[in-house]
Amino acid sequence: MALAVAKQDALAARIAGLSFVAGGWLGAARGAALERLGAMGLPGKRDEYWRYTDPASLKATVAPKASLFAADDEPPVFDGIDRVKLVFVDGVFDAAQSDDLALAGVEIERLADAGARDIHWAAGLYAVLEARGQVPVQRPLAALNSAFATDGLLIRVTGKAAKPVSLIYVHNSETSDAILHHCVKLEEGAELTILENGPAAARFNKVMEVDVAKGARFHHIRSQGRDHERRAVTHVFARLAEAAVFKSFTLTANGVLTRNEAVIELLGDDAVAHVAGAAVGDGQFHHDDTVFVTHAGLRCESRQVFKKVLKNGAVGVFQGKILVKQGAQKTDGYQISQSLLLDEDSQFLAKPELEIYADDVKCSHGSTSGAIDETALFYLRSRGVPMRAAQGLLVLAFLAEAIAEIEDEEIAEDIRARLEGWLARHDH
Amino acid sequence: MLEIKNLHVKLQEEDKQILKGVNLSIGPGEVHAIMGPNGSGKSTLSYVLSGRDGYEVTEGSAKLEGAELLDMEPEERAAAGLFLAFQYPVEIPGVGNMTFLRTAVNAQRKARGEEEMSAGEFLKVVREKAKTLKIDAEMLKRPVNVGFSGGEKKRNEILQMAMLEPRMCILDETDSGLDVDAMKLVSEGVNALRSEGRSFLVITHYQRLLDHIKPDVVHIMAAGRIIKTGGPELALEVEHNGYADLLAEGV
Ligand SMILES: Nc1ncnc2c1ncn2[C@@H]1O[C@H](COP(=O)(O)OP(=O)(O)OP(=O)(O)O)[C@@H](O)[C@H]1O
Ligand SMILES: [Mg+2]
């Protein structure tokens, strides 16, 4: 099917300024991604999958400006946690600010370095899960990422990583437009936690592909900051083998526009995938969680827990789907999306979906939108808890189910502290 | 301690007068009881005193140790020493009982310019007080009142009262839903708190609670007014004869 001329032109304009690096296995993967992109075109406002979120600024030829926030505006997250720190400044890996890449049981390489090699394990992963994730719903911005990513990490885990790998994204230029692509491969029985934080760039397009082999466990905790005007579109593509575990939690505070997609395939039997998100938005804030979980294996469990706290006209979006394929018996699928609207100007748009082709499954989904519980608020205040603190307690309580998806208590505590800080700064 | 004068209250949303001139004076260390038919305005009085939204005071005043309660936010009233044990304690999913209690204790201390309680000290005190009320440690870990039985909720109210050490305690039907043993426990909890500097207003339908918590003064409330005030014998009279005679007299 040929693209409309207008779409062709828009795509041509968008990619005109991007450099395509050909050659080698990576060049081949990029070329295939570019072909996919050419067939799809960029997303448009009228696309069903972009019904609630306008992709205009995410696909525009030039990234809209985003001013930088003072460093002391917010304390850094994950500070007290022992981790391997890898720093990207406006989408470029900064070796000088980063720790050594050596970590027992983990191989870490820069995408650019690996691309120059003849053969590489990542040839079987780079843009492979992204390509699988283009069906049944198109994700052109992810294909664009595969074709044009300028940097990223290839991480192969063979054992139990001694500490988390922490990706720190620094936003340093008001006009930066970053495209990063990471691949993570966990071999049988391996374990890794990846932490991500920081605003990255004025506009950030990131893809992370995660291949979790038999019995391996992957944890992902992300704190999406801060700089108020930044925009981001991110995709996590995950594939799970037998008894593999994938858990991802994202905290989003601020950012005029964020679209986080998670595309997860439970291929092996007895696999477990949890995706959770807590978003807090004040004012010009549009936050979109789009999740697609496919059950193919037997007895797999999936959970989607998304909570949003919105005020002063902030907008929250949730599009979540559980697809249970034929034969995926004993599937246990759970999905909840909820918003707490702190005023009448804010809104939450949700589209929960179930599509089930197996007969012996347990799937539930629910979506709610509500205001703060006035009775509970009065009860707390009657015990002497001041109004703001009482509201804060209730907001944290509302978010608790999402935060509970973080297994490491120290990290969860860090996320809570981050939220408390945000609440204190936004108590008007 | 508590001085209520000519208090008139209507519903904010509706043109419905609920309290129609309540006068009540409770001295330091005294225990007063209020009895009265359903819907006479007892809970409304307790809510208005603690500052709940939805009511409008059209006339009158309520002073706690000379300070006008009606001008204060609910949390300020609490810090000033007022405590209401709710007729229907509220469930708050996601907020741990311990977190809640500690936040409340320290918020009040802070408001009064006192030093906050350390985590260790708090834990020690709360465990001790919970034990005397037969509230087990598991319950303290659970979210506020979630999954508590009716009686457990009431005991939890008394635990909060014991931790916050208020000067003016209002107990709204704390006895309802309690079994005989729990009623004894709760009463003992209350009696342990009785002191010269602390007063109580006990709202109840039953004489039995007043066997345990002996009131100095008993008031009968009907249709938004206190229609009769007397000693403990007034409660006995209600127990035996109901409200019919009193209501006839009161008009
Ligand atoms: N928020 C409200 N909306 C509507 N009516 C109300 C409200 N609050 C109180 N009322 C009415 O005011 C009257 C007094 O109610 P209140 O709860 O104070 O009675 P009470 O004396 O505590 O009764 P009970 O013994 O049954 O607990 C009742 O008629 C009640 O329906
Ligand atoms: Mg009542």
Tab-separated table of C-alpha atoms in Angstrom, chain A residues 373-376 378-389 393-394 396-398 400, chain B residues 50-52 73-75 78 83-84 86 90 92-95 100 104 107-108 145 157 160:
chain	number	residue	atom	x	y	z
A	373	ASP	CA	-11.647	11.042	49.141
A	374	GLU	CA	-12.956	13.954	51.218
A	375	THR	CA	-13.983	11.728	54.114
A	376	ALA	CA	-10.503	10.271	54.386
A	378	PHE	CA	-11.130	15.010	56.967
A	379	TYR	CA	-10.307	11.971	59.076
A	380	LEU	CA	-6.578	12.631	58.655
A	381	ARG	CA	-6.943	16.334	59.354
A	382	SER	CA	-9.048	15.668	62.429
A	383	ARG	CA	-6.009	13.821	63.784
A	384	GLY	CA	-3.859	16.887	63.287
A	385	VAL	CA	-2.324	16.091	59.908
A	386	PRO	CA	-2.191	19.382	57.972
A	387	MET	CA	-4.151	19.637	54.736
A	388	ARG	CA	-1.164	19.342	52.368
A	389	ALA	CA	0.406	16.478	54.238
A	393	LEU	CA	-0.546	10.732	52.160
A	394	LEU	CA	-3.655	10.030	50.117
A	396	LEU	CA	0.939	8.231	47.851
A	397	ALA	CA	-1.685	5.738	48.967
A	398	PHE	CA	-3.304	5.990	45.569
A	400	ALA	CA	0.987	2.535	46.264
B	50	SER	CA	-14.053	19.040	64.807
B	51	GLY	CA	-14.492	21.086	61.637
B	52	ARG	CA	-16.024	18.833	59.031
B	73	GLU	CA	-9.008	24.382	60.459
B	74	PRO	CA	-9.627	20.787	61.557
B	75	GLU	CA	-5.894	20.157	62.056
B	78	ALA	CA	-6.618	18.782	66.815
B	83	PHE	CA	-10.200	14.719	69.524
B	84	LEU	CA	-13.215	13.010	68.019
B	86	PHE	CA	-15.751	8.740	65.044
B	90	VAL	CA	-12.874	5.833	58.060
B	92	ILE	CA	-7.944	4.585	54.199
B	93	PRO	CA	-6.485	2.006	51.817
B	94	GLY	CA	-2.798	2.444	51.120
B	95	VAL	CA	-1.987	4.428	54.267
B	100	PHE	CA	-0.751	7.545	59.946
B	104	ALA	CA	-0.448	12.643	63.297
B	107	ALA	CA	2.254	16.956	63.154
B	108	GLN	CA	0.530	17.917	66.397
B	145	ASN	CA	-9.072	0.572	59.433
B	157	GLU	CA	-9.963	5.084	67.689
B	160	GLN	CA	-5.283	7.083	68.457
